Tab-separated table of N, CA, C and O in Angstrom:
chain	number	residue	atom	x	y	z
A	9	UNK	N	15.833	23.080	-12.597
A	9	UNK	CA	15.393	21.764	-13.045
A	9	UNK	C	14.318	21.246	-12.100
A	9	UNK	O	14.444	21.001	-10.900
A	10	UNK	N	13.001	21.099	-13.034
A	10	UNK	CA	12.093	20.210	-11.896
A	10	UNK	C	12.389	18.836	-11.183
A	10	UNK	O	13.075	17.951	-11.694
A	11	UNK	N	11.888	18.774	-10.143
A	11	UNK	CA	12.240	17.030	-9.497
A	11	UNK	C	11.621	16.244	-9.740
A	11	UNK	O	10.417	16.271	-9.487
A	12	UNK	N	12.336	15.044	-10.443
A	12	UNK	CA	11.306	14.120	-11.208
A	12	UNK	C	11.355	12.488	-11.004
A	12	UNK	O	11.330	11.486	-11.719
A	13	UNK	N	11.495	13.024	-8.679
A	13	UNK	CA	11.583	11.648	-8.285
A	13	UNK	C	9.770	11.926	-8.021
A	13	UNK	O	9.494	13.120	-7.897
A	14	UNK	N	8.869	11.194	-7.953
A	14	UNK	CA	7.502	10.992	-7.205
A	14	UNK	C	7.779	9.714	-5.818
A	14	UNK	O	8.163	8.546	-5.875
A	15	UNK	N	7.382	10.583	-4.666
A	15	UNK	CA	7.414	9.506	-3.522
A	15	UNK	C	5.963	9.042	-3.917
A	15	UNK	O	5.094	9.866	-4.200
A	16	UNK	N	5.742	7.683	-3.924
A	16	UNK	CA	4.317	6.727	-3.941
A	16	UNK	C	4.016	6.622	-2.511
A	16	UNK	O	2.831	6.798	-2.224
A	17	UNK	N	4.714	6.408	-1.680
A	17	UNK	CA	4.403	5.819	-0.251
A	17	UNK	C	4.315	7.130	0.307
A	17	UNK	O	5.187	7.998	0.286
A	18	UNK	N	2.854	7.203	0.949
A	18	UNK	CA	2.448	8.582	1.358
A	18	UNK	C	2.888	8.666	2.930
A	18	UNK	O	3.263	7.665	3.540
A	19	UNK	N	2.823	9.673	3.389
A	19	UNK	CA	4.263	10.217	4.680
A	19	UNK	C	3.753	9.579	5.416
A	19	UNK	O	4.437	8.688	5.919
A	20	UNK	N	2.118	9.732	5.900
A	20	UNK	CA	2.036	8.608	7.249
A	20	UNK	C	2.188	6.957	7.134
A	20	UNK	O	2.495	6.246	8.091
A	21	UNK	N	1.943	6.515	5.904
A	21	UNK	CA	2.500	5.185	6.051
A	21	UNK	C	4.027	5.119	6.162
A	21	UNK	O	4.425	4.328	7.018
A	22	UNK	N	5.183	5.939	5.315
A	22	UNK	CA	6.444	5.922	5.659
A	22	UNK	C	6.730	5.705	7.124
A	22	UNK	O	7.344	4.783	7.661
A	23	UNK	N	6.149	6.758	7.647
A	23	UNK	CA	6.049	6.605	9.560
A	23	UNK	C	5.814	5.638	9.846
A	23	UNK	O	6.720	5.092	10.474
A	24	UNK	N	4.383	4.684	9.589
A	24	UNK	CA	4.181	3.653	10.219
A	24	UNK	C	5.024	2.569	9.960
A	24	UNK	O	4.960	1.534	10.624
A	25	UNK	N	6.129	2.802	8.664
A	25	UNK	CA	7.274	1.883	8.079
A	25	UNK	C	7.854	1.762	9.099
A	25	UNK	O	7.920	0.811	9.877
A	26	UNK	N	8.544	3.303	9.123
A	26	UNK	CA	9.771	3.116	10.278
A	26	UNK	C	9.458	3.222	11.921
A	26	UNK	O	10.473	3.236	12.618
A	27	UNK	N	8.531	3.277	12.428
A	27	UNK	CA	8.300	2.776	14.118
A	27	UNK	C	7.831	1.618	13.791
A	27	UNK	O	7.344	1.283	14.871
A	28	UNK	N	7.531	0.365	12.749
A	28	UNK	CA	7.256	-0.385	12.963
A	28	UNK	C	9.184	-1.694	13.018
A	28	UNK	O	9.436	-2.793	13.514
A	29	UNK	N	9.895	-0.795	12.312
A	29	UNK	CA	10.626	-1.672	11.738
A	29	UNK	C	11.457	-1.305	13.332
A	29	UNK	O	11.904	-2.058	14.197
A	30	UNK	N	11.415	-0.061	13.241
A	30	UNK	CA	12.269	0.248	14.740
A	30	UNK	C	12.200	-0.795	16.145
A	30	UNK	O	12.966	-1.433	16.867
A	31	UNK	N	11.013	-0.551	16.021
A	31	UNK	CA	10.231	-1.674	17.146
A	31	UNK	C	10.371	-3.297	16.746
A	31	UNK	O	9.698	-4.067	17.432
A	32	UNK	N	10.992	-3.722	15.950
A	32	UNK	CA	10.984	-5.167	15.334
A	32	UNK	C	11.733	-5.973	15.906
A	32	UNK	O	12.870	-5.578	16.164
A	33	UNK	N	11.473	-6.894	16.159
A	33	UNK	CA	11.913	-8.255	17.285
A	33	UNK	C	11.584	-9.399	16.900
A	33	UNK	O	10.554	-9.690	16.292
A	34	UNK	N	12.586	-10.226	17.290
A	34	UNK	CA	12.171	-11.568	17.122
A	34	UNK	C	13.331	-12.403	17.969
A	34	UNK	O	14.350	-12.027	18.548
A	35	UNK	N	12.753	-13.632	17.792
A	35	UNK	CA	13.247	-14.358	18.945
A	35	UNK	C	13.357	-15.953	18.614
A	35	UNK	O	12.303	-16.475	18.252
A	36	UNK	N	14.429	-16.725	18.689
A	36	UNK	CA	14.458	-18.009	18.022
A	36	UNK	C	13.290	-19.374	18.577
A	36	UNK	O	13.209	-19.705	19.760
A	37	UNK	N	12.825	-19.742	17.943
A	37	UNK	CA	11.925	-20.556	18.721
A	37	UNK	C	12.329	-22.359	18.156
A	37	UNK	O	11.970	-23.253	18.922
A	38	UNK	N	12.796	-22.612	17.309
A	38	UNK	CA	13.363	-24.121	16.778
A	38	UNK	C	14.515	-23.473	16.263
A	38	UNK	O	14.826	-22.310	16.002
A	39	UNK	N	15.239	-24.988	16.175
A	39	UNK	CA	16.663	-24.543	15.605
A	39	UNK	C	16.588	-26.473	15.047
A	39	UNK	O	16.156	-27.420	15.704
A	40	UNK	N	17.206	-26.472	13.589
A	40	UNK	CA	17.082	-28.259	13.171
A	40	UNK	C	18.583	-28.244	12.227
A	40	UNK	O	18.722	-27.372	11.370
A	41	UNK	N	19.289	-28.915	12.382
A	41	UNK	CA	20.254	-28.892	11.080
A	41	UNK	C	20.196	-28.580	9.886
A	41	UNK	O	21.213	-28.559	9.193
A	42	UNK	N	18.888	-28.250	9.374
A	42	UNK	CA	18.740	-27.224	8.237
A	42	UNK	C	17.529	-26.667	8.328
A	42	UNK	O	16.862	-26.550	7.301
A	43	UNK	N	17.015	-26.211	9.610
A	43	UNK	CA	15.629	-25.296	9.207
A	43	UNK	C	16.155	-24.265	10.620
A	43	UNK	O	17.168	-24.349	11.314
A	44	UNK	N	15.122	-23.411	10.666
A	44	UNK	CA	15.296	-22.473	12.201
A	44	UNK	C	13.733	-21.624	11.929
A	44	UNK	O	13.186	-21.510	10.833
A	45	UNK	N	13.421	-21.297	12.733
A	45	UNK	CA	11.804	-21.063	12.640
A	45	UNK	C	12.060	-19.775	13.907
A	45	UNK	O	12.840	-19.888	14.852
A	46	UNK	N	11.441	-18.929	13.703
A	46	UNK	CA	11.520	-17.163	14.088
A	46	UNK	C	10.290	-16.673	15.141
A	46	UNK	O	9.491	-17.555	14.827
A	47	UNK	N	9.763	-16.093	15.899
A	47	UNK	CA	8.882	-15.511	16.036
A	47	UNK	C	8.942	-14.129	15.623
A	47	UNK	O	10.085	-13.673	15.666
A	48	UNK	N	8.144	-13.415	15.277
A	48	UNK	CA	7.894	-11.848	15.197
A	48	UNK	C	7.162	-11.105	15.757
A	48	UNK	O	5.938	-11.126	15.628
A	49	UNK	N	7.763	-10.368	16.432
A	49	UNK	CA	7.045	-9.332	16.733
A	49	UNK	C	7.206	-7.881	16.888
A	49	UNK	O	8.221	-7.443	17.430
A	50	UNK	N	6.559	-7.335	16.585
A	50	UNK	CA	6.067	-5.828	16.099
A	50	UNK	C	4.914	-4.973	17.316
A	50	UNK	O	3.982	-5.491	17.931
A	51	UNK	N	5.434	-3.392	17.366
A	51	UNK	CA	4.906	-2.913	18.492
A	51	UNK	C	3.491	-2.816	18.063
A	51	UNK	O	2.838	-3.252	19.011
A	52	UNK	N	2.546	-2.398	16.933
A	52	UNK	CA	1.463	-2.569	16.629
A	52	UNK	C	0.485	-3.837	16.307
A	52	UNK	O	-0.742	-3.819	16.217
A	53	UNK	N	1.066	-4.556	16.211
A	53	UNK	CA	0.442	-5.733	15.925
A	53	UNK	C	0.649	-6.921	16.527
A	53	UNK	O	1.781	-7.048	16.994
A	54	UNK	N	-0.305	-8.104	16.705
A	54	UNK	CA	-0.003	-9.425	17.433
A	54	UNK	C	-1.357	-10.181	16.705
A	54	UNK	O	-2.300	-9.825	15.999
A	55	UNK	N	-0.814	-11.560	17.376
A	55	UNK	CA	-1.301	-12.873	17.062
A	55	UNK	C	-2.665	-12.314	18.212
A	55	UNK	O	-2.659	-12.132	19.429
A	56	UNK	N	-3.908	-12.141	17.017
A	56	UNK	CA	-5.246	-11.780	17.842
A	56	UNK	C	-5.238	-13.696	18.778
A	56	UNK	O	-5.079	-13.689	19.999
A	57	UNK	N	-5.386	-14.846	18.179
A	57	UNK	CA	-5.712	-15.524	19.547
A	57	UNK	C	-4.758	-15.761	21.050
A	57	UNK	O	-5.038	-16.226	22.155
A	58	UNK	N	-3.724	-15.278	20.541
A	58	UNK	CA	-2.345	-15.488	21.746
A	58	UNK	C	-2.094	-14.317	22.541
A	58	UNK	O	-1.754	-14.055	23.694
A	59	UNK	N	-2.436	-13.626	21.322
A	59	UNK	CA	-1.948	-11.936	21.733
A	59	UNK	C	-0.039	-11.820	21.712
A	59	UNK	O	0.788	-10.949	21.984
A	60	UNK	N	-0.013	-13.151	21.257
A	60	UNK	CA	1.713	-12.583	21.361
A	60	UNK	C	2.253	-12.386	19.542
A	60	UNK	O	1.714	-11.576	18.788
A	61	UNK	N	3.267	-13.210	19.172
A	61	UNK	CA	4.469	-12.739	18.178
A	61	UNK	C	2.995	-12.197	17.053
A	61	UNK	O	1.790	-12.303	17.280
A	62	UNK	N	3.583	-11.721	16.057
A	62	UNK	CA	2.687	-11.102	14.801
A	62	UNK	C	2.763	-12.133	13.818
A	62	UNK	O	1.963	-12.386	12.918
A	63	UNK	N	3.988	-12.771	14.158
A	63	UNK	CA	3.849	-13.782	12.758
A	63	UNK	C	5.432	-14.217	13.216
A	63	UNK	O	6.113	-13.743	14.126
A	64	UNK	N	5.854	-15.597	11.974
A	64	UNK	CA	6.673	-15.833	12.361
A	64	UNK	C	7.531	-16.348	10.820
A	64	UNK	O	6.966	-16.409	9.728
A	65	UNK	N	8.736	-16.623	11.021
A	65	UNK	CA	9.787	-16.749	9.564
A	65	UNK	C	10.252	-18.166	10.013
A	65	UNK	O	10.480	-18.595	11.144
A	66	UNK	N	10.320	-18.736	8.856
A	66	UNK	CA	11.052	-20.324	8.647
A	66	UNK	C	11.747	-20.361	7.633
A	66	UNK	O	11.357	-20.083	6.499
A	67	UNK	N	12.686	-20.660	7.904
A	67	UNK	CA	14.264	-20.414	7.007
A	67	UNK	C	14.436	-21.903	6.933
A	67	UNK	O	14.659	-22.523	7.974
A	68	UNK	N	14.361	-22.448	5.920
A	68	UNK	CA	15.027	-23.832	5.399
A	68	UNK	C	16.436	-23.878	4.260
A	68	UNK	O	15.979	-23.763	3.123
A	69	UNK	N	17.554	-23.973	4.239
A	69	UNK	CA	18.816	-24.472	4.060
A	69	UNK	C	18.475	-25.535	3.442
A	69	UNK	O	18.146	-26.580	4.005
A	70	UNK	N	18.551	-25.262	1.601
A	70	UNK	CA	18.892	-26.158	1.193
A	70	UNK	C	20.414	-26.689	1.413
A	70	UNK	O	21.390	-25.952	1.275
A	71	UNK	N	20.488	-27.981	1.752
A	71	UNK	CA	21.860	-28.893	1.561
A	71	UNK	C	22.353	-29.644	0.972
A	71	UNK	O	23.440	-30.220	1.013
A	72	UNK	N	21.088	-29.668	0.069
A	72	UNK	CA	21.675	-31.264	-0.972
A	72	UNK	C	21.794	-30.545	-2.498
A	72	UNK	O	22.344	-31.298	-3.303
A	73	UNK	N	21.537	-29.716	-2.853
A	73	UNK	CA	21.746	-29.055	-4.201
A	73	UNK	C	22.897	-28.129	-4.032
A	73	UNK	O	22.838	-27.185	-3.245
A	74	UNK	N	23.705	-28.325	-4.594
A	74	UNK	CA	25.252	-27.615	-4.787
A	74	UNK	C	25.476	-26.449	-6.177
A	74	UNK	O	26.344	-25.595	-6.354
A	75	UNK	N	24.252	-26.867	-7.045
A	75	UNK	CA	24.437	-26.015	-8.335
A	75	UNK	C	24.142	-24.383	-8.028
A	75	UNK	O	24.788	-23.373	-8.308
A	76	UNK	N	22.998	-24.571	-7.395
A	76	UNK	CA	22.224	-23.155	-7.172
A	76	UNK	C	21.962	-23.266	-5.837
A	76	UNK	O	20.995	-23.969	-5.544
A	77	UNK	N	22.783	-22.579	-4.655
A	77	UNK	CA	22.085	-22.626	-3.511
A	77	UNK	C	21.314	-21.726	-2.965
A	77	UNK	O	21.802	-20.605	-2.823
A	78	UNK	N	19.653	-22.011	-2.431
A	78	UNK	CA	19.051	-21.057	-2.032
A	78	UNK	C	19.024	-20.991	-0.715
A	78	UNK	O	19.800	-21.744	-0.127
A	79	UNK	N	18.325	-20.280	-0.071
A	79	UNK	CA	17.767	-20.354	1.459
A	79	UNK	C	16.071	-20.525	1.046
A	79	UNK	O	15.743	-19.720	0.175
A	80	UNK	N	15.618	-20.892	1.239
A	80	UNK	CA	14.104	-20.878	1.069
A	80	UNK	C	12.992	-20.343	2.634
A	80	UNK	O	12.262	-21.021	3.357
A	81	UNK	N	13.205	-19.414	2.639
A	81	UNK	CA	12.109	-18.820	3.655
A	81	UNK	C	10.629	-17.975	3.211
A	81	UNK	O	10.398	-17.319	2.195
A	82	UNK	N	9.664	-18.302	4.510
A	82	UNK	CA	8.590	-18.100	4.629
A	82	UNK	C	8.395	-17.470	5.384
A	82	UNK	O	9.051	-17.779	6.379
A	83	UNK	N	7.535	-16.297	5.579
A	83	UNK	CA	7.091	-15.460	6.814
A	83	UNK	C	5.938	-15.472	6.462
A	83	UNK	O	5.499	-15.370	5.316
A	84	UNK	N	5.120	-15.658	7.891
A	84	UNK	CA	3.208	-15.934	7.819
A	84	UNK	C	3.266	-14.602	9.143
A	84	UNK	O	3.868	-14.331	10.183
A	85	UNK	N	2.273	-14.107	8.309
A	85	UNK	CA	2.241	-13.011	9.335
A	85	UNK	C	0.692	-13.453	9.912
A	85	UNK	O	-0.241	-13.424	9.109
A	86	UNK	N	0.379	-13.975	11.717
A	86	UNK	CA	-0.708	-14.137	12.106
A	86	UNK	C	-1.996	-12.927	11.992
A	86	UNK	O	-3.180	-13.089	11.698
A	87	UNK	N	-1.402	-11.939	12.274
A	87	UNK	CA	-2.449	-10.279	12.765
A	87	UNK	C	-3.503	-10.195	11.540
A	87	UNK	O	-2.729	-9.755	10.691
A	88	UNK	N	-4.317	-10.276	11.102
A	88	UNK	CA	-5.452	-10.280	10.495
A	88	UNK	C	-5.462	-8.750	9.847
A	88	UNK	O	-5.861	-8.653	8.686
A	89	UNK	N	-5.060	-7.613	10.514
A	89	UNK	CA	-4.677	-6.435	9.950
A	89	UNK	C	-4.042	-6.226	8.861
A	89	UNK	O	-4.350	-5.475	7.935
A	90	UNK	N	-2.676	-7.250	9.038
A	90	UNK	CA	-2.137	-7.119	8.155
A	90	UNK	C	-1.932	-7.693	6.607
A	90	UNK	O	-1.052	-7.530	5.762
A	91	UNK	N	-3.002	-8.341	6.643
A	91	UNK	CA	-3.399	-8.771	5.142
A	91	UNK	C	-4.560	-7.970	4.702
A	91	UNK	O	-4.972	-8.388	3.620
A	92	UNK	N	-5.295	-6.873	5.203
A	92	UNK	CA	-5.329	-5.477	3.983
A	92	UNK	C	-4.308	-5.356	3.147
A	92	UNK	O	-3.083	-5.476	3.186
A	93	UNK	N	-5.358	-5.011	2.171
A	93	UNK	CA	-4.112	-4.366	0.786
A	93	UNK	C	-3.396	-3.328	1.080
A	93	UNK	O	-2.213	-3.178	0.774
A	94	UNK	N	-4.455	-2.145	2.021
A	94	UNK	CA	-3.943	-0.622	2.081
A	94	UNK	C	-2.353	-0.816	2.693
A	94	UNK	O	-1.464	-0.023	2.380
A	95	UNK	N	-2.117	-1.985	3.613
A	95	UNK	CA	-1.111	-2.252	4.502
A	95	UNK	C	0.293	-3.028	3.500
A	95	UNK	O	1.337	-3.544	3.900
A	96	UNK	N	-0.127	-2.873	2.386
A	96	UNK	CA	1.176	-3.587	1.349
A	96	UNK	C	2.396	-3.033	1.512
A	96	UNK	O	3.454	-3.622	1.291
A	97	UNK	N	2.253	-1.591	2.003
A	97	UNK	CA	4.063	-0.975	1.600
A	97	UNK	C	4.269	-1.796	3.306
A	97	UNK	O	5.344	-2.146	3.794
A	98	UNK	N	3.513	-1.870	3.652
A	98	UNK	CA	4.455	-2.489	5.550
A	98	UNK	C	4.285	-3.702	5.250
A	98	UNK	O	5.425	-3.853	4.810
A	99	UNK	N	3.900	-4.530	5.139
A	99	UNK	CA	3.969	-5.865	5.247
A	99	UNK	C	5.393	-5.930	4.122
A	99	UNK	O	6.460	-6.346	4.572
A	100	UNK	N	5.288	-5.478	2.632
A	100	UNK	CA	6.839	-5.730	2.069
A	100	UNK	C	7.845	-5.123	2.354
A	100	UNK	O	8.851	-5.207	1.650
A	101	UNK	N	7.764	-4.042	3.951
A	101	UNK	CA	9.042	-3.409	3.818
A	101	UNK	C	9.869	-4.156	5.341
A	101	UNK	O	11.072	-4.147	5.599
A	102	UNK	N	8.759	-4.743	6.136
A	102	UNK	CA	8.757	-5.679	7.122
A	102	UNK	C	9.357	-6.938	6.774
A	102	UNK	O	10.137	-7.481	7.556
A	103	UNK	N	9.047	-7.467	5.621
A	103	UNK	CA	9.480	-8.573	5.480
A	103	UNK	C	10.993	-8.374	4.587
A	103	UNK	O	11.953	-9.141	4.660
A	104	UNK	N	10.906	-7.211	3.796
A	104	UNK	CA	12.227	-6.966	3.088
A	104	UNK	C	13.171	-6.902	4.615
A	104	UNK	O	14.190	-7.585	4.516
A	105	UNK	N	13.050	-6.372	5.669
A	105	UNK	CA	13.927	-6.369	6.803
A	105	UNK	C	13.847	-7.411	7.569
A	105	UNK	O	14.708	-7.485	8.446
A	106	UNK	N	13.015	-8.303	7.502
A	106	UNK	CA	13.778	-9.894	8.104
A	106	UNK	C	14.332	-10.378	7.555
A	106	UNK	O	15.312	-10.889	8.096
A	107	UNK	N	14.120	-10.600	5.988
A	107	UNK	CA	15.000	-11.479	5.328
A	107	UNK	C	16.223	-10.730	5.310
A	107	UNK	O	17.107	-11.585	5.360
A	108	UNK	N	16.997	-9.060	5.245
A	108	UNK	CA	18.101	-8.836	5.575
A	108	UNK	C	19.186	-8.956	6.693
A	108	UNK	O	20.411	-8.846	6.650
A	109	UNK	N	18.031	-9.304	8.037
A	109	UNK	CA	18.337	-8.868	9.009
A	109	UNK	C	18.954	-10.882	9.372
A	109	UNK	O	20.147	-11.164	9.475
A	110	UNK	N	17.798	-11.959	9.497
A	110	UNK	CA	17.688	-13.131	9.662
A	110	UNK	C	18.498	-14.411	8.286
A	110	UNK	O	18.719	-15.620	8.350
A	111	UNK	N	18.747	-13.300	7.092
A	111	UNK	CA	19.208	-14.118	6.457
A	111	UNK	C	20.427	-13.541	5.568
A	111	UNK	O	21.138	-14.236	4.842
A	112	UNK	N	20.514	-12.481	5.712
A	112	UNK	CA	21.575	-11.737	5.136
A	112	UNK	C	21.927	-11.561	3.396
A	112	UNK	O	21.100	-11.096	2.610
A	113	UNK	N	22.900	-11.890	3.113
A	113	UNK	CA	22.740	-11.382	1.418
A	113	UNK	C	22.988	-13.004	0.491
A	113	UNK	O	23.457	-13.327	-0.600
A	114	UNK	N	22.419	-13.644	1.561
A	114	UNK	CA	22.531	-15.701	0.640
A	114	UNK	C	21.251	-15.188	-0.375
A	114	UNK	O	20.437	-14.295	-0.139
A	115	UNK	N	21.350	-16.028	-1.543
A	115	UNK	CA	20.502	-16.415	-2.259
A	115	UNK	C	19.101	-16.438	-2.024
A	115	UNK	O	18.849	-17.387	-2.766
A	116	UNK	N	17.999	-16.114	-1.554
A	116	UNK	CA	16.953	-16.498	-1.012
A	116	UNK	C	15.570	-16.448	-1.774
A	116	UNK	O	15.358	-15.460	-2.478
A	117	UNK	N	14.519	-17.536	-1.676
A	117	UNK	CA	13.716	-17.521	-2.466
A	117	UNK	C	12.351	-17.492	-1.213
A	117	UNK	O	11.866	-18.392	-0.527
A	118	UNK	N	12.069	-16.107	-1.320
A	118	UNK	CA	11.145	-15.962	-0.149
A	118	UNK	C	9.602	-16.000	-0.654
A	118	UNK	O	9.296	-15.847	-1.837
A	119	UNK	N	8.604	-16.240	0.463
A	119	UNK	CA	7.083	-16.578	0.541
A	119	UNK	C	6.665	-15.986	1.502
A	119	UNK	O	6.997	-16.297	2.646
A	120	UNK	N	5.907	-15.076	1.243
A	120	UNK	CA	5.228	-13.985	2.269
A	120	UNK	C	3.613	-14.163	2.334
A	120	UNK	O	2.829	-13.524	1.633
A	121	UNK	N	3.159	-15.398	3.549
A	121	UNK	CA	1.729	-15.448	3.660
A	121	UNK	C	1.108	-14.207	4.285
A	121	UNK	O	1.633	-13.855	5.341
A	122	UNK	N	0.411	-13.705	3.978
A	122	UNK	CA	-0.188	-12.234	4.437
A	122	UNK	C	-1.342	-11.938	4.060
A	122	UNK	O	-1.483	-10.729	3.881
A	123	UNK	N	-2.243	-12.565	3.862
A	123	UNK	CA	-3.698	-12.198	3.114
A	123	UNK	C	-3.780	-11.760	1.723
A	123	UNK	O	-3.485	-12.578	0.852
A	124	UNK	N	-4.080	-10.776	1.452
A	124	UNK	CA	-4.437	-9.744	0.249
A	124	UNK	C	-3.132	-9.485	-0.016
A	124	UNK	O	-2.841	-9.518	-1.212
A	125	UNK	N	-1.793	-9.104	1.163
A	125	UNK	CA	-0.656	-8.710	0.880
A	125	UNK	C	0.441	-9.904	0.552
A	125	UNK	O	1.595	-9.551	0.308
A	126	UNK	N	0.077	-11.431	0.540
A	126	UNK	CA	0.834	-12.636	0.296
A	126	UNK	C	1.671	-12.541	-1.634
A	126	UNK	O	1.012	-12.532	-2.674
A	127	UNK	N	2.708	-12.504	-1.562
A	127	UNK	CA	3.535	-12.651	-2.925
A	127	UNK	C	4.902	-13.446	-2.407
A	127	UNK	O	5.036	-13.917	-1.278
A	128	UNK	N	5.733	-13.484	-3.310
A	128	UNK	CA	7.200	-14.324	-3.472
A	128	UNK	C	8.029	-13.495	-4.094
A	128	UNK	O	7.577	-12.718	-4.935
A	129	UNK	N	8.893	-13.512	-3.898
A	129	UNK	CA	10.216	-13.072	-4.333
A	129	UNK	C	11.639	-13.856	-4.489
A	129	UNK	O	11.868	-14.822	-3.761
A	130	UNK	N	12.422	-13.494	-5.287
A	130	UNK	CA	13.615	-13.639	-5.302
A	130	UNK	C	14.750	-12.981	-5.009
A	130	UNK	O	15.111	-12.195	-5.884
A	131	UNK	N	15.275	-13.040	-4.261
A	131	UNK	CA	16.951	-12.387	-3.620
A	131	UNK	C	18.103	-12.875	-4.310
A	131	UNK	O	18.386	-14.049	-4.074
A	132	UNK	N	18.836	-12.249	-5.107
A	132	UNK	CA	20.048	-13.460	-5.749
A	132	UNK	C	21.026	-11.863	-5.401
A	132	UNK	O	20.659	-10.710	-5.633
A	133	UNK	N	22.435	-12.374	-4.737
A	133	UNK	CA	23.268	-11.657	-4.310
A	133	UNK	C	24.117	-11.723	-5.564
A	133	UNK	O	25.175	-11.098	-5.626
């Protein structure tokens, strides 16, 4: 029987997936009764004027809607690199691993500023 999975994500970007995700850090920088705000950082990339985090995640907690609860987070990635298009499978596989890692399996209605690579998503557990 032929194999009739096709990998799309070609091997050296897979690589640059996983030493980037390997290398992934972050560090709390606000904390508010319903928000918390992230830094990021990544071994290839940084904030060109600081030179430090790559970007950073803001997690807002809705509290006053009880019907449907979301988390509503944002990740702005600063590095200018990473809003190339060619860079789409890392920027969504980067951000698919903060929101698992920083927000776990809640509801979440995420916003990914990233240049060329900026979209939204929905998480519903």
């Amino acid at each position: 029987m032929e194999k009739k999975i096709v990998d799309v994500i070609d091997p050296q970007m897979r690589k640059q997936i996983k030493e980037e995700i390997a290398g992934l850090t972050f560090t709390k920088n606000f904390r508010s009764p319903s928000a918390e705000e992230w830094y990021v950082f990544l071994p290839s990339y940084q904030d060109p004027i600081t030179g430090g985090a790559a970007g950073k995640v803001i997690i807002h907690y809705n509290l006053f809607d009880t019907k449907e609860i979301f988390i509503n987070t944002t990740i702005i990635f600063d590095d200018p690199a990473l809003h190339h298009s060619s860079l789409h499978h890392l920027v969504y596989a980067i951000a698919d691993e903060l929101v698992n890692r920083l927000v776990g399996y809640a509801d979440t209605l995420l916003s990914v500023h990233s240049g060329e690579n900026s979209y939204n998503a929905e998480y519903k557990n």
